[in-house]
Amino acid sequence: MEDYMNGSEDDYYYSSDQESIDGLGNEDSESLWAPSKSPSCKVITKESLLAAQREDLQRVMDLISVREHHARTLLIHYRWDVEKLIAVYVEKGEGCMFAEAGVTLVGAVDLDLPELSSRVMCDICIDDVPVSDVSKMDCGHCFCNSCWTAHFIVKIKEGQSKRIRCMAHKCNAICDEAVVRKLVSKKHPDLAEKFDRYLLESYIEDNKMVKWCPSIPHCGNALRVENDEFCEVECSCGSQFCFSCLSEAHSPCSCLMWEMWTKKCRDESETVHTKPCPKCHKPVEKNGGCNLVNCVCGQAFCWLCGGATGQDHTWSNIINHSCGHYKEDGEKKAERAKRDLYRYMHYHNRYKAHTDSFQQESKLRETIRKKVLNLEAKDSKLKDFSWVTNGLYRLFRSRRALSYSYPFAFYMFGDDLFEDEMTKEDREIKKNLFEDQQQQLESNVEKLSKFIEEPFDGYPDKQVMQIRMQVINLSVITDSLCKKMYDCIENDLLGSLQFSIHNIAPYLSKGVERAVELTTGWSTQAGCNIRCQTADDQANVMLKKFPYPSIA
């Protein structure tokens, strides 16, 4: 522990006194910590969604020299993963990539129609129609506009707007979005706008690196991460969440662990005063003294052992049921159930205790603000109080990591997920290693909390300086211990698994990364032309008429 205590004030970047006060409104204020890298998470608003989509479209258009609707078809097929698209282009070639995505090059087929004065037969409705009432797709198939329009309307209503295929038998070509928009808008303008909206929102719905913010009520923002989808982010609306599963930020738990833990907490809270019906498995609460209880489904069962029974009973026993007799197997099951319950309560109580502490410590923001203002009002030699706010936010981050480390340990060293991954001896060794690090972190977090809560605004300067050094040193210690615990989890525990993969969000000293609003200079690039302006006008009209979807 002495190595940690050598950490000095220089290990941190401290803001000015005023910034330390203003920073209280933002737990993850980047001014609190060492110079930050460029944010890897961007907020996509309603206004910037089109620009974000255009960036990827332009990259593909420049790379393989295709039109915008072909680039969109390719990106939708590859789920807006430009790197994967490029890899397929390099490995399989242009022709194979186009065939898989349903793209037909314009030059590959004859798109010339007969003279305008002539008539042609539509192979769908078998009618002779003027050439002016016929549309031909890039694949070369030609049908009358009425049949095309009916086909497009059906597909849009079925929710297939993003990949409407040609009507021809066994043709996988994707129809030109400009033709779809032109024909549908004449008959159903509202469906044409819906079609445009689907194309635009495909950038979020089909893109694993872009997701809607799960805030309730919905803020209307989407977030895009640049590198790893297993991360925790904060939207500009203030909502913090796991980008992978969209639940609350829960590292060092994996998404599966957190899902199982929240379900177990709900189930256990229900079973404290209830028992499951042996027939329908719904929780049944006992509201009388008799140990023969009846479920709403009609099944009677014994409250003592949970076994199904008949309805008849006397004052002394239930007919044909004798769970009072000692049975060795039943005793073993009862002991196992008791051990499982005690084990769950051990981890849950500590998880709940640290969660409650976190909530209580979150109320310290205003208290700390007042303490700092009191110190500034005094005739004191101390002028910089950023160490208080830095220590407070370090307490928040360490407490949160500590809280979620208990559900992680519950599953890591239990039989639910990794029973076949480790021997009992190996599991015990790893458990002791992890718990040692967990206890070191817990001890120093409690010390930091104690010093933060001290009424130091009433202390003399010398005592304040002592508390200041303690807070600075403990902030360095808890940060280092958090890093060590995460490193142990990622490399020694989860990294050694052979049959399952569990990813967790990496530890960040500055806390959950706050996303910044996306800015793009695409419109100033050489690729911006009249065609792009037309698409801009169409998209802007659509954006005004269609709000973002609400999150249920």
Coordinates of C-alpha atoms in Angstrom, one line a residue:
M1 CA 0.0 0.0 0.0
E2 CA 3.0 2.3 0.5
D3 CA 3.5 2.5 -3.3
Y4 CA 0.0 4.1 -3.6
M5 CA 0.7 6.6 -0.9
N6 CA 3.6 8.0 -2.9
G7 CA 1.1 9.3 -5.5
S8 CA 1.4 13.1 -5.4
E9 CA -0.9 16.0 -6.3
D10 CA 0.9 16.2 -9.7
D11 CA -0.8 12.9 -10.7
Y12 CA -4.0 14.9 -11.3
Y13 CA -4.9 18.0 -13.3
Y14 CA -6.7 20.4 -11.0
S15 CA -9.0 23.1 -12.3
S16 CA -9.3 26.6 -11.0
D17 CA -11.3 27.3 -7.8
Q18 CA -14.2 28.6 -9.8
E19 CA -14.1 25.6 -12.2
S20 CA -14.1 23.3 -9.2
I21 CA -17.4 24.8 -8.1
D22 CA -18.9 24.8 -11.5
G23 CA -17.8 21.2 -12.1
L24 CA -20.2 20.0 -9.4
G25 CA -23.0 20.1 -11.9
N26 CA -21.2 17.5 -14.0
E27 CA -19.9 14.4 -12.5
D28 CA -17.8 13.6 -15.6
S29 CA -16.5 17.0 -16.3
E30 CA -13.4 16.6 -18.4
S31 CA -11.8 19.6 -16.7
L32 CA -11.4 17.5 -13.6
W33 CA -8.9 15.1 -14.9
A34 CA -5.8 14.9 -17.0
P35 CA -6.0 16.0 -20.6
S36 CA -8.5 14.0 -22.4
K37 CA -8.4 12.3 -25.8
S38 CA -10.9 13.2 -28.6
P39 CA -14.3 11.8 -27.5
S40 CA -15.1 8.4 -29.2
C41 CA -18.8 8.7 -28.7
K42 CA -21.0 11.2 -30.6
V43 CA -24.6 12.3 -30.1
I44 CA -26.6 12.2 -33.2
T45 CA -29.6 14.6 -33.1
K46 CA -32.5 14.9 -35.5
E47 CA -30.6 17.6 -37.3
S48 CA -27.3 15.8 -37.6
L49 CA -28.7 12.3 -38.5
L50 CA -28.7 13.1 -42.2
A51 CA -25.1 14.4 -42.1
A52 CA -23.9 11.3 -40.1
Q53 CA -25.5 9.0 -42.7
R54 CA -24.0 11.1 -45.6
E55 CA -20.5 10.7 -44.2
D56 CA -20.6 6.9 -44.6
L57 CA -22.4 7.1 -48.0
Q58 CA -19.7 9.5 -49.3
R59 CA -16.9 7.2 -48.2
V60 CA -18.4 4.3 -50.1
M61 CA -19.3 6.4 -53.2
D62 CA -15.7 7.7 -53.3
L63 CA -14.2 4.2 -52.8
I64 CA -16.0 2.2 -55.4
S65 CA -17.5 5.0 -57.6
V66 CA -21.2 4.2 -57.3
R67 CA -24.3 6.3 -57.1
E68 CA -25.8 7.2 -53.8
H69 CA -28.7 4.8 -53.8
H70 CA -26.3 1.9 -54.6
A71 CA -24.0 3.0 -51.8
R72 CA -27.1 3.0 -49.4
T73 CA -28.1 -0.5 -50.6
L74 CA -24.6 -1.8 -49.9
L75 CA -24.4 -0.2 -46.5
I76 CA -27.8 -1.4 -45.4
H77 CA -26.8 -4.9 -46.5
Y78 CA -23.6 -4.7 -44.5
R79 CA -25.4 -3.0 -41.6
W80 CA -23.6 0.3 -42.1
D81 CA -20.3 -1.3 -41.3
V82 CA -18.0 0.5 -43.7
E83 CA -14.9 -1.5 -42.6
K84 CA -16.7 -4.8 -43.3
L85 CA -17.9 -3.6 -46.7
I86 CA -14.3 -2.6 -47.6
A87 CA -13.0 -6.0 -46.4
V88 CA -15.5 -7.8 -48.6
Y89 CA -14.6 -5.5 -51.5
V90 CA -10.9 -6.4 -51.1
E91 CA -11.3 -10.1 -50.4
K92 CA -14.2 -11.1 -52.8
G93 CA -14.1 -8.4 -55.4
E94 CA -16.7 -5.9 -56.6
G95 CA -18.9 -8.3 -58.6
C96 CA -19.4 -10.7 -55.7
M97 CA -20.1 -7.9 -53.3
F98 CA -22.7 -6.3 -55.6
A99 CA -24.4 -9.7 -56.1
E100 CA -24.7 -10.4 -52.4
A101 CA -26.2 -6.9 -51.7
G102 CA -28.6 -6.9 -54.7
V103 CA -26.8 -4.1 -56.6
T104 CA -26.7 -4.1 -60.4
L105 CA -24.4 -1.8 -62.1
V106 CA -26.1 0.6 -64.5
G107 CA -23.6 -0.2 -67.3
A108 CA -24.2 -4.0 -67.1
V109 CA -27.7 -3.9 -68.7
D110 CA -29.4 -2.1 -71.5
L111 CA -31.6 0.6 -69.9
D112 CA -32.8 2.1 -73.2
L113 CA -36.6 2.0 -73.7
P114 CA -38.3 1.9 -77.1
E115 CA -39.4 5.1 -78.8
L116 CA -41.9 7.2 -76.9
S117 CA -44.6 6.7 -79.6
S118 CA -44.5 2.9 -79.1
R119 CA -46.3 0.7 -76.6
V120 CA -45.0 -2.2 -74.6
M121 CA -46.6 -5.1 -72.8
C122 CA -46.3 -5.3 -69.0
D123 CA -45.4 -8.9 -67.9
I124 CA -47.3 -8.4 -64.7
C125 CA -50.7 -7.2 -65.7
I126 CA -50.4 -8.3 -69.4
D127 CA -51.6 -4.8 -70.6
D128 CA -50.2 -2.8 -73.4
V129 CA -49.1 0.5 -72.0
P130 CA -47.4 3.6 -73.5
V131 CA -43.6 3.7 -73.0
S132 CA -44.1 6.9 -70.9
D133 CA -46.0 4.8 -68.3
V134 CA -43.1 2.2 -67.9
S135 CA -40.1 2.2 -65.6
K136 CA -37.0 0.1 -65.9
M137 CA -34.8 -0.8 -63.0
D138 CA -31.0 -1.1 -63.0
C139 CA -31.4 -4.9 -63.3
G140 CA -33.1 -4.3 -66.7
H141 CA -36.6 -5.5 -65.8
C142 CA -39.3 -3.3 -67.1
F143 CA -42.9 -3.1 -65.9
C144 CA -45.7 -0.5 -66.0
N145 CA -45.8 2.2 -63.4
S146 CA -49.1 1.0 -61.9
C147 CA -47.7 -2.4 -61.1
W148 CA -44.5 -0.9 -59.8
T149 CA -46.5 1.5 -57.6
A150 CA -48.7 -1.3 -56.2
H151 CA -45.6 -3.4 -55.5
F152 CA -43.9 -0.5 -53.7
I153 CA -46.9 0.3 -51.6
V154 CA -47.3 -3.3 -50.4
K155 CA -43.6 -3.5 -49.4
I156 CA -43.6 -0.2 -47.6
K157 CA -46.7 -1.2 -45.6
E158 CA -45.0 -4.5 -44.8
G159 CA -42.0 -2.6 -43.4
Q160 CA -39.6 -3.6 -46.1
S161 CA -38.8 -0.1 -47.3
K162 CA -35.1 -0.5 -46.8
R163 CA -34.7 -3.3 -49.3
I164 CA -37.5 -3.4 -51.9
R165 CA -36.6 -6.1 -54.5
C166 CA -37.5 -6.2 -58.1
M167 CA -40.8 -7.9 -59.0
A168 CA -39.3 -10.2 -61.6
H169 CA -39.1 -13.9 -60.7
K170 CA -35.9 -14.8 -58.9
C171 CA -34.4 -11.3 -59.3
N172 CA -32.6 -10.1 -56.2
A173 CA -31.9 -6.6 -57.4
I174 CA -32.9 -3.7 -55.1
C175 CA -35.1 -1.1 -56.7
D176 CA -33.8 2.4 -57.2
E177 CA -35.0 4.5 -54.3
A178 CA -35.6 7.5 -56.5
V179 CA -38.0 5.6 -58.7
V180 CA -39.8 4.3 -55.6
R181 CA -40.1 7.8 -54.2
K182 CA -41.3 9.3 -57.5
L183 CA -44.0 6.7 -58.2
V184 CA -45.4 6.3 -54.6
S185 CA -45.5 10.1 -53.9
K186 CA -48.0 10.5 -56.8
K187 CA -50.5 8.2 -55.3
H188 CA -49.6 8.1 -51.5
P189 CA -47.4 11.1 -50.4
D190 CA -47.6 9.9 -46.8
L191 CA -46.2 6.5 -47.7
A192 CA -43.4 8.2 -49.7
E193 CA -42.5 10.2 -46.6
K194 CA -42.6 7.0 -44.6
F195 CA -40.3 5.4 -47.1
D196 CA -37.8 8.2 -46.7
R197 CA -38.0 8.0 -43.0
Y198 CA -37.2 4.3 -43.0
L199 CA -34.2 4.9 -45.2
L200 CA -32.9 7.6 -42.9
E201 CA -33.5 5.7 -39.7
S202 CA -31.8 2.6 -41.1
Y203 CA -28.6 4.3 -40.1
I204 CA -29.6 3.7 -36.5
E205 CA -31.8 0.7 -36.6
D206 CA -29.4 -1.5 -38.7
N207 CA -26.1 -0.1 -37.3
K208 CA -24.6 -1.9 -34.4
M209 CA -22.4 1.1 -33.6
V210 CA -25.4 3.5 -33.4
K211 CA -28.3 3.1 -30.9
W212 CA -31.1 5.2 -29.6
C213 CA -30.7 6.7 -26.1
P214 CA -32.9 4.6 -23.8
S215 CA -34.0 7.6 -21.7
I216 CA -37.6 7.8 -20.6
P217 CA -39.2 10.1 -21.8
H218 CA -37.1 9.7 -25.0
C219 CA -34.8 12.6 -25.6
G220 CA -34.7 12.1 -29.4
N221 CA -31.0 11.4 -29.5
A222 CA -29.0 8.5 -30.9
L223 CA -25.4 7.7 -29.9
R224 CA -22.6 6.5 -32.1
V225 CA -19.5 4.9 -30.8
E226 CA -16.3 4.8 -32.9
N227 CA -14.4 1.7 -31.6
D228 CA -16.0 -0.8 -29.2
E229 CA -19.7 -1.5 -28.7
F230 CA -18.9 -2.8 -25.2
C231 CA -18.7 0.5 -23.4
E232 CA -20.7 2.8 -21.1
V233 CA -21.7 6.2 -22.4
E234 CA -23.6 9.3 -21.3
C235 CA -26.0 11.1 -23.6
S236 CA -26.2 14.9 -23.7
C237 CA -29.5 14.5 -21.8
G238 CA -27.6 13.1 -18.8
S239 CA -28.7 9.5 -19.2
Q240 CA -25.9 7.0 -18.5
F241 CA -26.2 3.4 -19.9
C242 CA -24.5 0.4 -21.2
F243 CA -24.2 0.8 -25.0
S244 CA -24.3 -3.0 -25.6
C245 CA -27.6 -3.9 -23.7
L246 CA -29.1 -0.4 -23.2
S247 CA -29.6 -1.0 -19.4
E248 CA -28.0 1.1 -16.7
A249 CA -24.2 1.2 -16.7
H250 CA -23.2 -2.0 -14.8
S251 CA -19.5 -2.7 -15.3
P252 CA -17.7 -4.8 -14.1
C253 CA -20.7 -7.1 -14.7
S254 CA -21.1 -8.4 -18.2
C255 CA -24.5 -7.8 -19.8
L256 CA -25.6 -11.4 -19.2
M257 CA -24.6 -11.3 -15.6
W258 CA -26.5 -8.0 -15.0
E259 CA -29.6 -9.4 -16.8
M260 CA -29.6 -12.5 -14.6
W261 CA -28.9 -10.4 -11.4
T262 CA -31.8 -8.0 -11.9
K263 CA -34.1 -10.9 -12.6
K264 CA -32.9 -12.8 -9.5
C265 CA -33.4 -9.7 -7.4
R266 CA -37.0 -9.4 -8.6
D267 CA -37.7 -13.1 -8.1
E268 CA -36.1 -13.2 -4.7
S269 CA -38.1 -10.2 -3.5
E270 CA -41.3 -12.0 -4.6
T271 CA -40.4 -15.3 -2.8
V272 CA -39.7 -13.8 0.6
H273 CA -43.4 -14.2 1.6
T274 CA -44.5 -16.4 -1.2
K275 CA -43.9 -19.9 -2.6
P276 CA -44.4 -21.1 -6.2
C277 CA -47.4 -23.2 -7.1
P278 CA -46.1 -26.7 -8.2
K279 CA -48.5 -26.6 -11.2
C280 CA -48.5 -23.1 -12.7
H281 CA -45.4 -21.8 -10.8
K282 CA -47.0 -18.5 -10.0
P283 CA -46.1 -17.1 -6.5
V284 CA -48.7 -17.9 -3.9
E285 CA -49.0 -15.9 -0.6
K286 CA -50.2 -17.6 2.6
N287 CA -52.9 -15.6 4.3
G288 CA -53.9 -18.0 7.1
G289 CA -52.6 -20.5 9.6
C290 CA -53.4 -23.7 7.7
N291 CA -50.5 -25.2 5.8
L292 CA -52.7 -26.5 3.0
V293 CA -52.9 -23.6 0.5
N294 CA -54.7 -23.2 -2.8
C295 CA -53.5 -21.5 -5.9
V296 CA -55.8 -19.6 -8.2
C297 CA -55.3 -22.3 -10.8
G298 CA -57.0 -24.8 -8.4
Q299 CA -53.9 -26.7 -7.4
A300 CA -53.6 -27.4 -3.6
F301 CA -50.1 -27.8 -2.1
C302 CA -48.3 -28.1 1.2
W303 CA -46.8 -24.8 2.5
L304 CA -44.1 -26.6 4.4
C305 CA -42.5 -28.6 1.5
G306 CA -44.2 -27.1 -1.5
G307 CA -45.4 -30.5 -2.8
A308 CA -48.7 -30.9 -4.6
T309 CA -51.5 -32.4 -2.5
G310 CA -55.2 -33.2 -2.6
Q311 CA -57.9 -30.9 -1.0
D312 CA -58.8 -33.2 1.9
H313 CA -57.2 -32.7 5.3
T314 CA -57.8 -33.1 9.0
W315 CA -56.7 -31.0 12.0
S316 CA -53.5 -33.0 12.2
N317 CA -52.4 -33.8 8.6
I318 CA -53.1 -33.6 4.9
I319 CA -54.5 -36.8 3.5
N320 CA -51.9 -38.9 1.6
H321 CA -49.2 -36.4 2.4
S322 CA -46.5 -36.7 5.1
C323 CA -43.7 -34.2 4.5
G324 CA -43.0 -34.3 8.3
H325 CA -41.2 -37.6 7.9
Y326 CA -37.4 -37.1 7.7
K327 CA -36.0 -37.9 4.3
E328 CA -32.2 -37.7 3.7
D329 CA -32.6 -36.5 0.1
G330 CA -35.1 -33.8 1.2
E331 CA -32.7 -32.8 3.9
K332 CA -29.9 -32.4 1.4
K333 CA -32.0 -30.3 -0.9
A334 CA -33.1 -28.1 2.0
E335 CA -29.5 -27.6 3.1
R336 CA -28.5 -26.7 -0.5
A337 CA -31.4 -24.3 -0.8
K338 CA -30.4 -22.7 2.5
R339 CA -26.8 -22.4 1.4
D340 CA -27.8 -20.8 -1.9
L341 CA -30.0 -18.3 -0.1
Y342 CA -27.3 -17.4 2.4
R343 CA -24.9 -16.9 -0.5
Y344 CA -27.2 -14.7 -2.4
M345 CA -28.0 -12.7 0.7
H346 CA -24.3 -12.2 1.3
Y347 CA -23.7 -10.6 -2.1
H348 CA -27.0 -8.8 -2.3
N349 CA -26.6 -7.2 1.1
R350 CA -23.2 -5.8 0.1
Y351 CA -24.4 -4.7 -3.3
K352 CA -27.4 -3.0 -1.7
A353 CA -25.2 -1.3 1.0
H354 CA -22.9 0.2 -1.5
T355 CA -25.7 1.2 -3.8
D356 CA -27.4 3.0 -0.9
S357 CA -24.1 4.6 0.1
F358 CA -23.7 5.9 -3.5
Q359 CA -27.2 7.4 -3.4
Q360 CA -26.4 9.1 -0.1
E361 CA -23.0 10.3 -1.2
S362 CA -24.6 11.8 -4.4
K363 CA -26.4 14.2 -2.1
L364 CA -23.0 15.6 -1.0
R365 CA -22.7 17.8 -4.1
E366 CA -24.6 20.7 -2.5
T367 CA -22.9 20.2 0.9
I368 CA -19.5 20.3 -0.7
R369 CA -20.4 23.4 -2.6
K370 CA -21.4 25.2 0.6
K371 CA -18.2 24.0 2.3
V372 CA -16.0 25.4 -0.5
L373 CA -17.9 28.7 -0.4
N374 CA -17.4 28.9 3.3
L375 CA -13.6 28.3 2.9
E376 CA -13.4 30.9 0.1
A377 CA -15.1 33.4 2.3
K378 CA -12.6 33.0 5.1
D379 CA -9.3 34.8 5.2
S380 CA -7.3 31.7 4.4
K381 CA -4.0 31.0 2.6
L382 CA -5.7 28.1 0.7
K383 CA -7.1 29.2 -2.6
D384 CA -7.5 26.0 -4.7
F385 CA -10.2 23.7 -3.5
S386 CA -10.5 21.5 -6.6
W387 CA -9.1 18.6 -4.6
V388 CA -12.6 18.4 -2.9
T389 CA -14.6 18.0 -6.1
N390 CA -12.0 15.6 -7.6
G391 CA -12.1 13.5 -4.5
L392 CA -15.9 13.5 -4.5
Y393 CA -16.1 12.3 -8.1
R394 CA -13.4 9.7 -7.4
L395 CA -15.6 8.5 -4.6
F396 CA -18.6 8.3 -6.9
R397 CA -16.8 6.2 -9.5
S398 CA -15.1 3.9 -7.1
R399 CA -18.3 3.3 -5.1
R400 CA -20.2 2.5 -8.2
A401 CA -17.5 0.0 -9.4
L402 CA -17.4 -1.6 -6.0
S403 CA -21.2 -1.9 -5.9
Y404 CA -21.4 -3.8 -9.2
S405 CA -18.4 -6.0 -8.3
Y406 CA -20.6 -8.0 -6.0
P407 CA -23.1 -9.2 -8.6
F408 CA -20.1 -10.0 -10.8
A409 CA -18.5 -12.1 -8.0
F410 CA -21.9 -13.9 -7.3
Y411 CA -21.9 -15.3 -10.9
M412 CA -18.2 -15.6 -11.4
F413 CA -17.7 -17.9 -8.5
G414 CA -21.1 -19.6 -8.5
D415 CA -22.5 -22.5 -10.5
D416 CA -24.9 -20.6 -12.7
L417 CA -22.5 -19.7 -15.5
F418 CA -19.0 -21.1 -15.1
E419 CA -19.5 -24.5 -13.4
D420 CA -17.5 -26.3 -16.1
E421 CA -14.9 -23.6 -16.7
M422 CA -12.9 -24.0 -13.4
T423 CA -12.1 -26.8 -10.9
K424 CA -13.1 -26.2 -7.3
E425 CA -9.5 -25.6 -6.4
D426 CA -8.9 -23.1 -9.2
R427 CA -12.2 -21.3 -8.4
E428 CA -11.2 -20.9 -4.8
I429 CA -7.8 -19.5 -5.7
K430 CA -9.3 -17.0 -8.1
K431 CA -12.0 -16.1 -5.6
N432 CA -9.5 -15.3 -2.9
L433 CA -7.4 -13.2 -5.3
F434 CA -10.5 -11.2 -6.4
E435 CA -11.9 -10.8 -2.9
D436 CA -8.5 -9.5 -1.6
Q437 CA -8.5 -6.8 -4.3
Q438 CA -12.2 -6.1 -3.6
Q439 CA -11.6 -5.7 0.1
Q440 CA -8.6 -3.3 -0.4
L441 CA -10.8 -1.1 -2.6
E442 CA -13.7 -1.3 -0.2
S443 CA -11.4 -0.2 2.7
N444 CA -10.0 2.8 0.9
V445 CA -13.4 3.9 -0.5
E446 CA -14.7 4.0 3.1
K447 CA -11.7 6.1 4.2
L448 CA -12.2 8.5 1.3
S449 CA -15.9 8.8 2.1
K450 CA -15.0 9.6 5.8
F451 CA -12.6 12.4 4.8
I452 CA -15.0 13.9 2.2
E453 CA -17.7 14.1 4.8
E454 CA -15.5 15.9 7.4
P455 CA -16.7 19.4 8.3
F456 CA -13.4 20.8 7.2
D457 CA -14.8 24.2 6.4
G458 CA -14.7 24.9 10.2
Y459 CA -11.1 23.6 10.6
P460 CA -7.9 25.7 10.8
D461 CA -5.7 25.8 7.7
K462 CA -3.2 23.3 9.0
Q463 CA -5.9 20.7 9.5
V464 CA -7.5 21.4 6.2
M465 CA -4.1 20.8 4.5
Q466 CA -3.9 17.4 6.2
I467 CA -7.4 16.4 5.0
R468 CA -6.4 17.7 1.5
M469 CA -3.4 15.4 1.3
Q470 CA -5.4 12.5 2.6
V471 CA -8.2 13.1 0.0
I472 CA -5.6 13.4 -2.8
N473 CA -3.7 10.3 -1.8
L474 CA -6.8 8.2 -1.3
S475 CA -8.1 9.4 -4.7
V476 CA -5.0 8.1 -6.3
I477 CA -5.2 4.8 -4.3
T478 CA -8.8 4.1 -5.2
D479 CA -8.3 4.9 -8.9
S480 CA -5.3 2.5 -9.0
L481 CA -7.2 -0.2 -7.1
C482 CA -10.1 0.1 -9.5
K483 CA -7.8 -0.4 -12.4
K484 CA -6.2 -3.4 -10.8
M485 CA -9.6 -5.0 -10.1
Y486 CA -10.8 -4.4 -13.7
D487 CA -7.5 -5.8 -15.0
C488 CA -7.9 -8.9 -12.8
I489 CA -11.5 -9.4 -14.1
E490 CA -10.6 -8.9 -17.8
N491 CA -7.4 -10.9 -17.9
D492 CA -7.3 -13.4 -15.0
L493 CA -11.0 -14.2 -14.7
L494 CA -13.0 -13.6 -17.8
G495 CA -10.0 -13.8 -20.1
S496 CA -9.2 -17.3 -19.0
L497 CA -12.6 -18.7 -20.0
Q498 CA -12.6 -21.4 -22.7
F499 CA -16.3 -22.1 -23.4
S500 CA -18.0 -18.7 -23.0
I501 CA -17.3 -15.1 -23.8
H502 CA -18.2 -12.3 -21.4
N503 CA -17.2 -8.7 -22.3
I504 CA -17.3 -5.8 -19.9
A505 CA -16.9 -2.1 -20.4
P506 CA -13.4 -0.9 -19.7
Y507 CA -12.5 1.1 -16.7
L508 CA -12.1 4.8 -17.2
S509 CA -10.6 7.0 -14.6
K510 CA -12.7 10.0 -15.6
G511 CA -15.9 7.9 -15.4
V512 CA -18.5 7.1 -18.0
E513 CA -17.7 8.9 -21.2
R514 CA -19.9 11.8 -22.1
A515 CA -20.8 11.9 -25.7
V516 CA -20.4 15.1 -27.7
E517 CA -22.6 16.3 -30.5
L518 CA -21.6 15.1 -33.9
T519 CA -20.2 17.8 -36.2
T520 CA -19.4 17.1 -39.8
G521 CA -17.7 18.9 -42.6
W522 CA -19.1 16.6 -45.3
S523 CA -21.1 19.4 -47.0
T524 CA -17.9 21.3 -47.7
Q525 CA -16.2 18.4 -49.4
A526 CA -15.7 18.1 -53.1
G527 CA -18.3 15.4 -53.3
C528 CA -21.2 17.8 -52.5
N529 CA -23.2 18.5 -55.6
I530 CA -26.7 19.2 -56.9
R531 CA -27.7 15.6 -56.4
C532 CA -26.9 15.9 -52.7
Q533 CA -28.8 19.1 -52.3
T534 CA -31.9 17.4 -53.8
A535 CA -31.6 14.6 -51.2
D536 CA -31.1 17.2 -48.5
D537 CA -34.4 18.9 -49.4
Q538 CA -36.2 15.6 -49.4
A539 CA -34.8 14.6 -46.0
N540 CA -35.4 18.0 -44.4
V541 CA -39.1 17.8 -45.4
M542 CA -39.3 14.3 -44.0
L543 CA -37.6 15.3 -40.7
K544 CA -40.1 18.1 -40.1
K545 CA -43.1 15.8 -40.6
F546 CA -41.8 12.8 -38.6
P547 CA -40.6 13.1 -35.0
Y548 CA -38.2 10.5 -33.6
P549 CA -39.8 7.3 -32.4
S550 CA -40.6 7.0 -28.7
I551 CA -38.9 4.3 -26.6
A552 CA -41.4 2.0 -24.9

